[in-house]
Tab-separated table of N, CA and C in Angstrom:
chain	number	residue	atom	x	y	z
V	107	UNK	N	77.499	144.472	87.303
V	107	UNK	CA	78.650	143.732	87.617
V	107	UNK	C	79.572	144.454	88.610
V	108	UNK	N	79.932	145.643	88.212
V	108	UNK	CA	80.868	146.392	89.054
V	108	UNK	C	80.074	147.153	90.120
V	109	UNK	N	80.668	147.483	91.221
V	109	UNK	CA	79.995	148.214	92.244
V	109	UNK	C	79.629	149.603	91.723
V	110	UNK	N	78.598	150.192	92.300
V	110	UNK	CA	78.245	151.563	91.878
V	110	UNK	C	79.468	152.478	92.052
V	111	UNK	N	79.581	153.447	91.163
V	111	UNK	CA	80.706	154.318	91.165
V	111	UNK	C	80.861	155.059	92.521
V	112	UNK	N	79.782	155.400	93.122
V	112	UNK	CA	79.852	156.094	94.414
V	112	UNK	C	80.567	155.245	95.479
V	113	UNK	N	80.385	153.969	95.499
V	113	UNK	CA	81.038	153.065	96.459
V	113	UNK	C	82.521	152.846	96.086
V	114	UNK	N	82.807	152.719	94.832
V	114	UNK	CA	84.159	152.418	94.376
V	114	UNK	C	85.092	153.588	94.650
V	115	UNK	N	84.596	154.782	94.599
V	115	UNK	CA	85.458	155.943	94.711
V	115	UNK	C	85.450	156.542	96.118
V	116	UNK	N	84.673	155.982	97.010
V	116	UNK	CA	84.583	156.579	98.346
V	116	UNK	C	85.900	156.292	99.128
V	117	UNK	N	86.322	157.251	99.947
V	117	UNK	CA	87.549	157.022	100.698
V	117	UNK	C	87.324	155.934	101.756
V	118	UNK	N	88.395	155.308	102.220
V	118	UNK	CA	88.254	154.242	103.200
V	118	UNK	C	87.622	154.823	104.471
V	119	UNK	N	87.035	153.961	105.218
V	119	UNK	CA	86.345	154.372	106.420
V	119	UNK	C	87.323	155.039	107.395
V	120	UNK	N	86.918	156.113	108.030
V	120	UNK	CA	87.810	156.858	108.928
V	120	UNK	C	88.386	156.048	110.075
V	121	UNK	N	87.552	155.151	110.626
V	121	UNK	CA	88.076	154.364	111.759
V	121	UNK	C	89.234	153.451	111.371
V	122	UNK	N	89.291	153.047	110.108
V	122	UNK	CA	90.421	152.226	109.636
V	122	UNK	C	91.723	152.982	109.822
V	123	UNK	N	91.767	154.267	109.480
V	123	UNK	CA	92.955	155.049	109.579
V	123	UNK	C	93.326	155.388	111.040
V	124	UNK	N	92.365	155.629	111.827
V	124	UNK	CA	92.644	155.941	113.215
V	124	UNK	C	93.074	154.733	113.997
V	125	UNK	N	92.574	153.565	113.597
V	125	UNK	CA	92.933	152.333	114.302
V	125	UNK	C	94.369	151.899	113.874
V	126	UNK	N	94.768	152.182	112.648
V	126	UNK	CA	96.058	151.753	112.222
V	126	UNK	C	97.201	152.578	112.773
V	127	UNK	N	96.939	153.762	113.223
V	127	UNK	CA	97.965	154.613	113.843
V	127	UNK	C	98.050	154.330	115.344
V	128	UNK	N	99.270	154.368	115.876
V	128	UNK	CA	99.414	154.199	117.281
V	128	UNK	C	99.156	155.513	118.021
V	129	UNK	N	98.308	155.481	118.977
V	129	UNK	CA	98.131	156.694	119.772
V	129	UNK	C	99.467	157.000	120.527
V	130	UNK	N	99.746	158.217	120.781
V	130	UNK	CA	100.991	158.625	121.396
V	130	UNK	C	101.314	157.877	122.693
V	131	UNK	N	100.407	157.645	123.619
V	131	UNK	CA	100.730	156.991	124.888
V	131	UNK	C	101.192	155.503	124.678
V	132	UNK	N	100.800	154.869	123.603
V	132	UNK	CA	101.186	153.476	123.372
V	132	UNK	C	102.634	153.360	123.044
V	133	UNK	N	103.199	154.285	122.303
V	133	UNK	CA	104.587	154.197	121.836
V	133	UNK	C	105.572	154.132	123.027
V	134	UNK	N	105.476	155.013	124.030
V	134	UNK	CA	106.429	154.915	125.161
V	134	UNK	C	106.278	153.598	125.876
V	135	UNK	N	105.044	153.082	126.023
V	135	UNK	CA	104.877	151.800	126.715
V	135	UNK	C	105.519	150.656	125.869
V	136	UNK	N	105.350	150.726	124.582
V	136	UNK	CA	105.953	149.683	123.719
V	136	UNK	C	107.498	149.760	123.811
V	137	UNK	N	108.061	150.928	123.738
V	137	UNK	CA	109.489	151.063	123.873
V	137	UNK	C	110.016	150.622	125.224
V	138	UNK	N	109.292	150.966	126.252
V	138	UNK	CA	109.718	150.542	127.587
V	138	UNK	C	109.664	148.983	127.679
V	139	UNK	N	108.719	148.394	127.097
V	139	UNK	CA	108.660	146.916	127.108
V	139	UNK	C	109.815	146.292	126.341
V	140	UNK	N	110.136	146.842	125.174
V	140	UNK	CA	111.232	146.337	124.397
V	140	UNK	C	112.541	146.528	125.105
V	141	UNK	N	112.768	147.694	125.692
V	141	UNK	CA	114.021	147.951	126.358
V	141	UNK	C	114.152	147.140	127.628
V	142	UNK	N	113.057	146.861	128.320
V	142	UNK	CA	113.149	146.067	129.542
V	142	UNK	C	113.523	144.619	129.258
V	143	UNK	N	113.171	144.088	128.088
V	143	UNK	CA	113.578	142.727	127.764
V	143	UNK	C	115.029	142.622	127.410
V	144	UNK	N	115.610	143.732	126.947
V	144	UNK	CA	117.055	143.650	126.631
V	144	UNK	C	117.915	143.399	127.855
V	145	UNK	N	117.502	143.982	128.975
V	145	UNK	CA	118.241	143.789	130.227
V	145	UNK	C	118.053	142.415	130.833
V	146	UNK	N	117.066	141.649	130.403
V	146	UNK	CA	116.784	140.373	130.969
V	146	UNK	C	117.605	139.261	130.319
V	147	UNK	N	118.429	139.588	129.373
V	147	UNK	CA	119.213	138.544	128.721
V	147	UNK	C	120.331	138.108	129.656
V	148	UNK	N	120.744	136.829	129.513
V	148	UNK	CA	121.736	136.233	130.369
V	148	UNK	C	123.117	136.825	130.125
V	149	UNK	N	123.527	137.787	130.954
V	149	UNK	CA	124.813	138.430	130.851
V	149	UNK	C	125.541	138.142	132.154
V	150	UNK	N	126.765	137.628	132.054
V	150	UNK	CA	127.464	137.319	133.305
V	150	UNK	C	127.748	138.627	134.038
V	151	UNK	N	127.793	138.517	135.389
V	151	UNK	CA	128.015	139.770	136.174
V	151	UNK	C	129.428	140.269	135.928
V	152	UNK	N	129.647	141.571	136.124
V	152	UNK	CA	130.980	142.126	135.973
V	152	UNK	C	131.918	141.529	137.027
V	153	UNK	N	133.217	141.482	136.768
V	153	UNK	CA	134.147	140.839	137.705
V	153	UNK	C	134.044	141.365	139.127
V	154	UNK	N	133.863	142.668	139.316
V	154	UNK	CA	133.860	143.207	140.665
V	154	UNK	C	132.634	142.838	141.462
V	155	UNK	N	131.535	142.367	140.808
V	155	UNK	CA	130.310	142.069	141.525
V	155	UNK	C	130.146	140.568	141.743
V	156	UNK	N	130.970	139.743	141.119
V	156	UNK	CA	130.841	138.299	141.247
V	156	UNK	C	131.387	137.835	142.597
V	157	UNK	N	130.554	137.208	143.403
V	157	UNK	CA	131.021	136.776	144.693
V	157	UNK	C	131.251	135.279	144.797
V	158	UNK	N	131.139	134.548	143.689
V	158	UNK	CA	131.381	133.129	143.673
V	158	UNK	C	130.172	132.297	143.901
V	159	UNK	N	129.010	132.891	144.144
V	159	UNK	CA	127.801	132.126	144.370
V	159	UNK	C	127.434	131.498	143.027
V	160	UNK	N	127.107	130.195	143.095
V	160	UNK	CA	126.804	129.490	141.885
V	160	UNK	C	125.402	129.813	141.380
V	161	UNK	N	124.416	129.935	142.283
V	161	UNK	CA	123.053	130.240	141.844
V	161	UNK	C	122.418	131.227	142.734
V	162	UNK	N	121.427	131.874	142.234
V	162	UNK	CA	120.619	132.793	142.996
V	162	UNK	C	119.144	132.501	142.601
V	163	UNK	N	118.470	131.756	143.457
V	163	UNK	CA	117.090	131.347	143.125
V	163	UNK	C	116.101	132.540	143.149
V	164	UNK	N	116.500	133.647	143.764
V	164	UNK	CA	115.560	134.778	143.794
V	164	UNK	C	115.452	135.481	142.453
V	165	UNK	N	116.450	135.323	141.613
V	165	UNK	CA	116.473	136.010	140.312
V	165	UNK	C	116.220	134.986	139.197
V	166	UNK	N	115.637	135.467	138.115
V	166	UNK	CA	115.492	134.605	136.942
V	166	UNK	C	116.914	134.347	136.437
V	167	UNK	N	117.162	133.110	136.053
V	167	UNK	CA	118.480	132.772	135.592
V	167	UNK	C	118.414	131.810	134.433
V	168	UNK	N	119.534	131.125	134.250
V	168	UNK	CA	119.650	130.150	133.178
V	168	UNK	C	118.791	128.917	133.425
V	169	UNK	N	118.694	128.063	132.442
V	169	UNK	CA	117.972	126.838	132.621
V	169	UNK	C	118.577	125.988	133.698
V	170	UNK	N	119.920	126.025	133.804
V	170	UNK	CA	120.609	125.271	134.847
V	170	UNK	C	120.246	125.797	136.250
V	171	UNK	N	120.194	127.090	136.385
V	171	UNK	CA	119.857	127.725	137.688
V	171	UNK	C	118.415	127.360	138.071
V	172	UNK	N	117.486	127.446	137.128
V	172	UNK	CA	116.107	127.074	137.476
V	172	UNK	C	116.037	125.627	137.866
V	173	UNK	N	116.730	124.767	137.162
V	173	UNK	CA	116.724	123.314	137.533
V	173	UNK	C	117.263	123.126	138.911
V	174	UNK	N	118.389	123.754	139.233
V	174	UNK	CA	119.015	123.579	140.587
V	174	UNK	C	118.007	124.081	141.662
V	175	UNK	N	117.399	125.165	141.402
V	175	UNK	CA	116.442	125.726	142.396
V	175	UNK	C	115.231	124.817	142.588
V	176	UNK	N	114.871	124.029	141.610
V	176	UNK	CA	113.695	123.163	141.719
V	176	UNK	C	114.020	121.737	142.130
V	177	UNK	N	115.280	121.358	142.106
V	177	UNK	CA	115.640	119.992	142.358
V	177	UNK	C	116.400	119.887	143.699
V	178	UNK	N	115.845	119.114	144.640
V	178	UNK	CA	116.383	119.028	145.984
V	178	UNK	C	117.825	118.513	146.015
V	179	UNK	N	118.087	117.496	145.210
V	179	UNK	CA	119.434	116.899	145.199
V	179	UNK	C	120.464	117.899	144.650
V	180	UNK	N	120.117	118.554	143.559
V	180	UNK	CA	121.058	119.538	142.944
V	180	UNK	C	121.232	120.761	143.868
V	181	UNK	N	120.167	121.118	144.597
V	181	UNK	CA	120.299	122.203	145.575
V	181	UNK	C	121.233	121.814	146.697
V	182	UNK	N	121.167	120.581	147.161
V	182	UNK	CA	122.049	120.083	148.234
V	182	UNK	C	123.504	120.123	147.793
V	183	UNK	N	123.756	119.732	146.536
V	183	UNK	CA	125.145	119.733	146.014
V	183	UNK	C	125.585	121.159	145.878
V	184	UNK	N	124.680	122.043	145.479
V	184	UNK	CA	125.072	123.465	145.370
V	184	UNK	C	125.417	124.067	146.718
V	185	UNK	N	124.756	123.619	147.763
V	185	UNK	CA	125.064	124.131	149.107
V	185	UNK	C	126.464	123.651	149.458
V	186	UNK	N	126.802	122.399	149.172
V	186	UNK	CA	128.135	121.896	149.445
V	186	UNK	C	129.194	122.670	148.613
V	187	UNK	N	128.869	122.938	147.347
V	187	UNK	CA	129.792	123.742	146.497
V	187	UNK	C	130.013	125.109	147.134
V	188	UNK	N	128.977	125.755	147.525
V	188	UNK	CA	129.055	127.089	148.117
V	188	UNK	C	129.927	127.082	149.358
V	189	UNK	N	129.743	126.069	150.242
V	189	UNK	CA	130.525	126.000	151.442
V	189	UNK	C	132.014	125.719	151.129
V	190	UNK	N	132.260	124.812	150.217
V	190	UNK	CA	133.655	124.517	149.825
V	190	UNK	C	134.364	125.751	149.226
V	191	UNK	N	133.612	126.452	148.361
V	191	UNK	CA	134.179	127.635	147.756
V	191	UNK	C	134.440	128.728	148.779
V	192	UNK	N	133.528	128.930	149.686
V	192	UNK	CA	133.728	129.982	150.698
V	192	UNK	C	134.900	129.639	151.636
V	193	UNK	N	135.023	128.377	152.008
V	193	UNK	CA	136.163	128.002	152.852
V	193	UNK	C	137.468	128.254	152.174
V	194	UNK	N	137.537	127.929	150.889
V	194	UNK	CA	138.749	128.152	150.105
V	194	UNK	C	139.016	129.671	149.876
V	195	UNK	N	137.990	130.372	149.488
V	195	UNK	CA	138.089	131.812	149.250
V	195	UNK	C	138.524	132.610	150.479
V	196	UNK	N	137.947	132.203	151.607
V	196	UNK	CA	138.183	132.967	152.873
V	196	UNK	C	139.362	132.457	153.700
V	197	UNK	N	140.095	131.476	153.155
V	197	UNK	CA	141.272	130.917	153.848
V	197	UNK	C	142.350	132.005	153.940
V	198	UNK	N	142.841	132.266	155.159
V	198	UNK	CA	143.809	133.331	155.409
V	198	UNK	C	145.125	133.085	154.697
V	199	UNK	N	145.487	131.800	154.451
V	199	UNK	CA	146.772	131.505	153.789
V	199	UNK	C	146.744	131.727	152.300
V	200	UNK	N	145.546	131.961	151.745
V	200	UNK	CA	145.427	132.179	150.303
V	200	UNK	C	145.864	133.607	149.974
V	201	UNK	N	146.840	133.718	149.108
V	201	UNK	CA	147.346	135.055	148.749
V	201	UNK	C	146.377	135.727	147.784
V	202	UNK	N	146.482	137.043	147.656
V	202	UNK	CA	145.528	137.807	146.843
V	202	UNK	C	145.518	137.367	145.382
V	203	UNK	N	146.691	137.169	144.709
V	203	UNK	CA	146.618	136.704	143.339
V	203	UNK	C	145.941	135.365	143.158
V	204	UNK	N	146.154	134.464	144.164
V	204	UNK	CA	145.472	133.158	144.115
V	204	UNK	C	143.964	133.332	144.305
V	205	UNK	N	143.578	134.252	145.178
V	205	UNK	CA	142.161	134.485	145.412
V	205	UNK	C	141.487	135.042	144.149
V	206	UNK	N	142.189	135.963	143.474
V	206	UNK	CA	141.647	136.500	142.234
V	206	UNK	C	141.508	135.407	141.185
V	207	UNK	N	142.523	134.536	141.078
V	207	UNK	CA	142.456	133.447	140.120
V	207	UNK	C	141.335	132.449	140.468
V	208	UNK	N	141.135	132.202	141.773
V	208	UNK	CA	140.013	131.370	142.208
V	208	UNK	C	138.686	131.922	141.797
V	209	UNK	N	138.506	133.236	141.997
V	209	UNK	CA	137.241	133.886	141.605
V	209	UNK	C	137.021	133.797	140.100
V	210	UNK	N	138.040	133.997	139.327
V	210	UNK	CA	137.904	133.940	137.873
V	210	UNK	C	137.601	132.483	137.453
V	211	UNK	N	138.254	131.565	138.045
V	211	UNK	CA	137.995	130.119	137.730
V	211	UNK	C	136.568	129.778	138.081
V	212	UNK	N	136.085	130.246	139.236
V	212	UNK	CA	134.684	129.991	139.645
V	212	UNK	C	133.708	130.597	138.635
V	213	UNK	N	134.005	131.812	138.187
V	213	UNK	CA	133.084	132.464	137.236
V	213	UNK	C	133.042	131.712	135.962
V	214	UNK	N	134.192	131.242	135.468
V	214	UNK	CA	134.240	130.429	134.220
V	214	UNK	C	133.432	129.150	134.392
V	215	UNK	N	133.578	128.529	135.590
V	215	UNK	CA	132.848	127.292	135.824
V	215	UNK	C	131.333	127.527	135.804
V	216	UNK	N	130.873	128.587	136.422
V	216	UNK	CA	129.442	128.936	136.471
V	216	UNK	C	128.950	129.140	135.041
V	217	UNK	N	129.710	129.892	134.226
V	217	UNK	CA	129.322	130.129	132.839
V	217	UNK	C	129.273	128.829	132.049
V	218	UNK	N	130.208	127.943	132.300
V	218	UNK	CA	130.228	126.660	131.599
V	218	UNK	C	129.038	125.839	131.991
V	219	UNK	N	128.731	125.789	133.312
V	219	UNK	CA	127.575	124.993	133.774
V	219	UNK	C	126.284	125.551	133.206
V	220	UNK	N	126.216	126.860	133.047
V	220	UNK	CA	125.015	127.469	132.458
V	220	UNK	C	124.814	127.086	131.026
V	221	UNK	N	125.835	126.594	130.377
V	221	UNK	CA	125.746	126.166	128.980
V	221	UNK	C	125.318	124.694	128.875
V	222	UNK	N	124.975	124.032	129.992
V	222	UNK	CA	124.588	122.631	129.979
V	222	UNK	C	123.368	122.396	129.070
V	223	UNK	N	122.556	123.392	128.887
V	223	UNK	CA	121.349	123.182	128.029
V	223	UNK	C	121.760	122.821	126.611
V	224	UNK	N	122.995	123.086	126.184
V	224	UNK	CA	123.455	122.723	124.843
V	224	UNK	C	123.985	121.298	124.801
V	225	UNK	N	124.179	120.679	125.925
V	225	UNK	CA	124.762	119.324	125.976
V	225	UNK	C	123.870	118.315	125.317
V	226	UNK	N	124.440	117.234	124.780
V	226	UNK	CA	123.640	116.172	124.200
V	226	UNK	C	122.927	115.353	125.272
V	227	UNK	N	123.568	115.296	126.419
V	227	UNK	CA	122.943	114.550	127.523
V	227	UNK	C	121.823	115.435	128.118
V	228	UNK	N	121.104	114.888	129.087
V	228	UNK	CA	119.998	115.660	129.698
V	228	UNK	C	120.603	116.819	130.496
V	229	UNK	N	119.832	117.879	130.657
V	229	UNK	CA	120.243	119.031	131.376
V	229	UNK	C	120.642	118.652	132.829
V	230	UNK	N	119.780	117.870	133.465
V	230	UNK	CA	120.039	117.444	134.837
V	230	UNK	C	121.341	116.654	134.962
V	231	UNK	N	121.570	115.736	134.059
V	231	UNK	CA	122.793	114.903	134.064
V	231	UNK	C	124.018	115.800	133.940
V	232	UNK	N	123.968	116.761	133.002
V	232	UNK	CA	125.062	117.660	132.758
V	232	UNK	C	125.351	118.569	133.979
V	233	UNK	N	124.292	119.099	134.551
V	233	UNK	CA	124.479	119.967	135.709
V	233	UNK	C	125.023	119.214	136.900
V	234	UNK	N	124.495	118.041	137.189
V	234	UNK	CA	124.946	117.233	138.300
V	234	UNK	C	126.401	116.816	138.121
V	235	UNK	N	126.781	116.378	136.950
V	235	UNK	CA	128.156	115.995	136.641
V	235	UNK	C	129.088	117.210	136.823
V	236	UNK	N	128.650	118.345	136.322
V	236	UNK	CA	129.444	119.594	136.441
V	236	UNK	C	129.656	119.984	137.902
V	237	UNK	N	128.566	119.878	138.691
V	237	UNK	CA	128.649	120.221	140.117
V	237	UNK	C	129.595	119.266	140.847
V	238	UNK	N	129.468	117.980	140.585
V	238	UNK	CA	130.315	116.983	141.285
V	238	UNK	C	131.766	117.176	140.898
V	239	UNK	N	132.033	117.442	139.650
V	239	UNK	CA	133.416	117.652	139.201
V	239	UNK	C	133.994	118.935	139.862
V	240	UNK	N	133.216	120.005	139.957
V	240	UNK	CA	133.713	121.238	140.590
V	240	UNK	C	133.909	121.027	142.046
V	241	UNK	N	133.053	120.246	142.716
V	241	UNK	CA	133.246	119.986	144.127
V	241	UNK	C	134.573	119.238	144.366
V	242	UNK	N	134.867	118.272	143.521
V	242	UNK	CA	136.184	117.539	143.614
V	242	UNK	C	137.321	118.498	143.367
V	243	UNK	N	137.202	119.426	142.423
V	243	UNK	CA	138.251	120.400	142.138
V	243	UNK	C	138.486	121.281	143.354
V	244	UNK	N	137.465	121.812	143.920
V	244	UNK	CA	137.594	122.692	145.086
V	244	UNK	C	138.193	121.941	146.256
V	245	UNK	N	137.773	120.727	146.473
V	245	UNK	CA	138.384	119.907	147.547
V	245	UNK	C	139.859	119.657	147.316
V	246	UNK	N	140.205	119.386	146.054
V	246	UNK	CA	141.640	119.116	145.788
V	246	UNK	C	142.459	120.436	145.907
V	247	UNK	N	141.883	121.555	145.621
V	247	UNK	CA	142.566	122.860	145.824
V	247	UNK	C	142.726	123.165	147.287
V	248	UNK	N	141.767	122.769	148.086
V	248	UNK	CA	141.800	123.059	149.547
V	248	UNK	C	142.727	122.115	150.267
V	249	UNK	N	142.992	120.931	149.727
V	249	UNK	CA	143.832	119.967	150.461
V	249	UNK	C	145.236	120.524	150.808
V	250	UNK	N	145.986	121.122	149.830
V	250	UNK	CA	147.271	121.655	150.183
V	250	UNK	C	147.212	122.751	151.228
V	251	UNK	N	146.164	123.536	151.219
V	251	UNK	CA	145.994	124.594	152.193
V	251	UNK	C	145.776	124.038	153.593
V	252	UNK	N	145.094	122.940	153.687
V	252	UNK	CA	144.860	122.281	154.998
V	252	UNK	C	146.177	121.708	155.572
V	253	UNK	N	147.069	121.287	154.688
V	253	UNK	CA	148.295	120.665	155.112
V	253	UNK	C	149.402	121.728	155.474
V	254	UNK	N	149.248	122.946	155.002
V	254	UNK	CA	150.224	123.967	155.246
V	254	UNK	C	150.130	124.385	156.693
V	255	UNK	N	151.293	124.679	157.336
V	255	UNK	CA	151.241	125.201	158.690
V	255	UNK	C	150.663	126.592	158.691
V	256	UNK	N	149.886	126.906	159.699
V	256	UNK	CA	149.236	128.241	159.820
V	256	UNK	C	150.250	129.248	160.375
V	257	UNK	N	150.184	130.473	159.796
V	257	UNK	CA	150.996	131.572	160.306
V	257	UNK	C	150.251	132.181	161.499
V	258	UNK	N	151.044	132.472	162.509
V	258	UNK	CA	150.405	133.022	163.731
V	258	UNK	C	150.937	134.384	164.022
């Protein structure tokens, strides 16, 4: 009934123990892989590096960024947003505190748009609505600057 005593008491096969241990070269590779994924998480850029660009298709980004990069209509709206933002940011009549506030407002808007994946509506609907609303905001901010007389 029972296995012979010689089989029951024999130590486990040697290859079992060597296979269960990680060879030394595997550990650094494993740690490098784990650490490299930590940097890939969506972290907003530090204030000094944010230039107001809404998307960067060259880098992996949020679901909203990927959608904008793949959708011609959303890309066209993003180009309009970029142009409107640059015109406003680069306007000579805009004072430094206003320029800083504009940059911070733009950063908050980008972060909010990147959260569209949480919306109950479709991602595309949320992103497009957010883009159109921001374009109207930038245009309304630029209107008083267009009406002000230029300093010479």
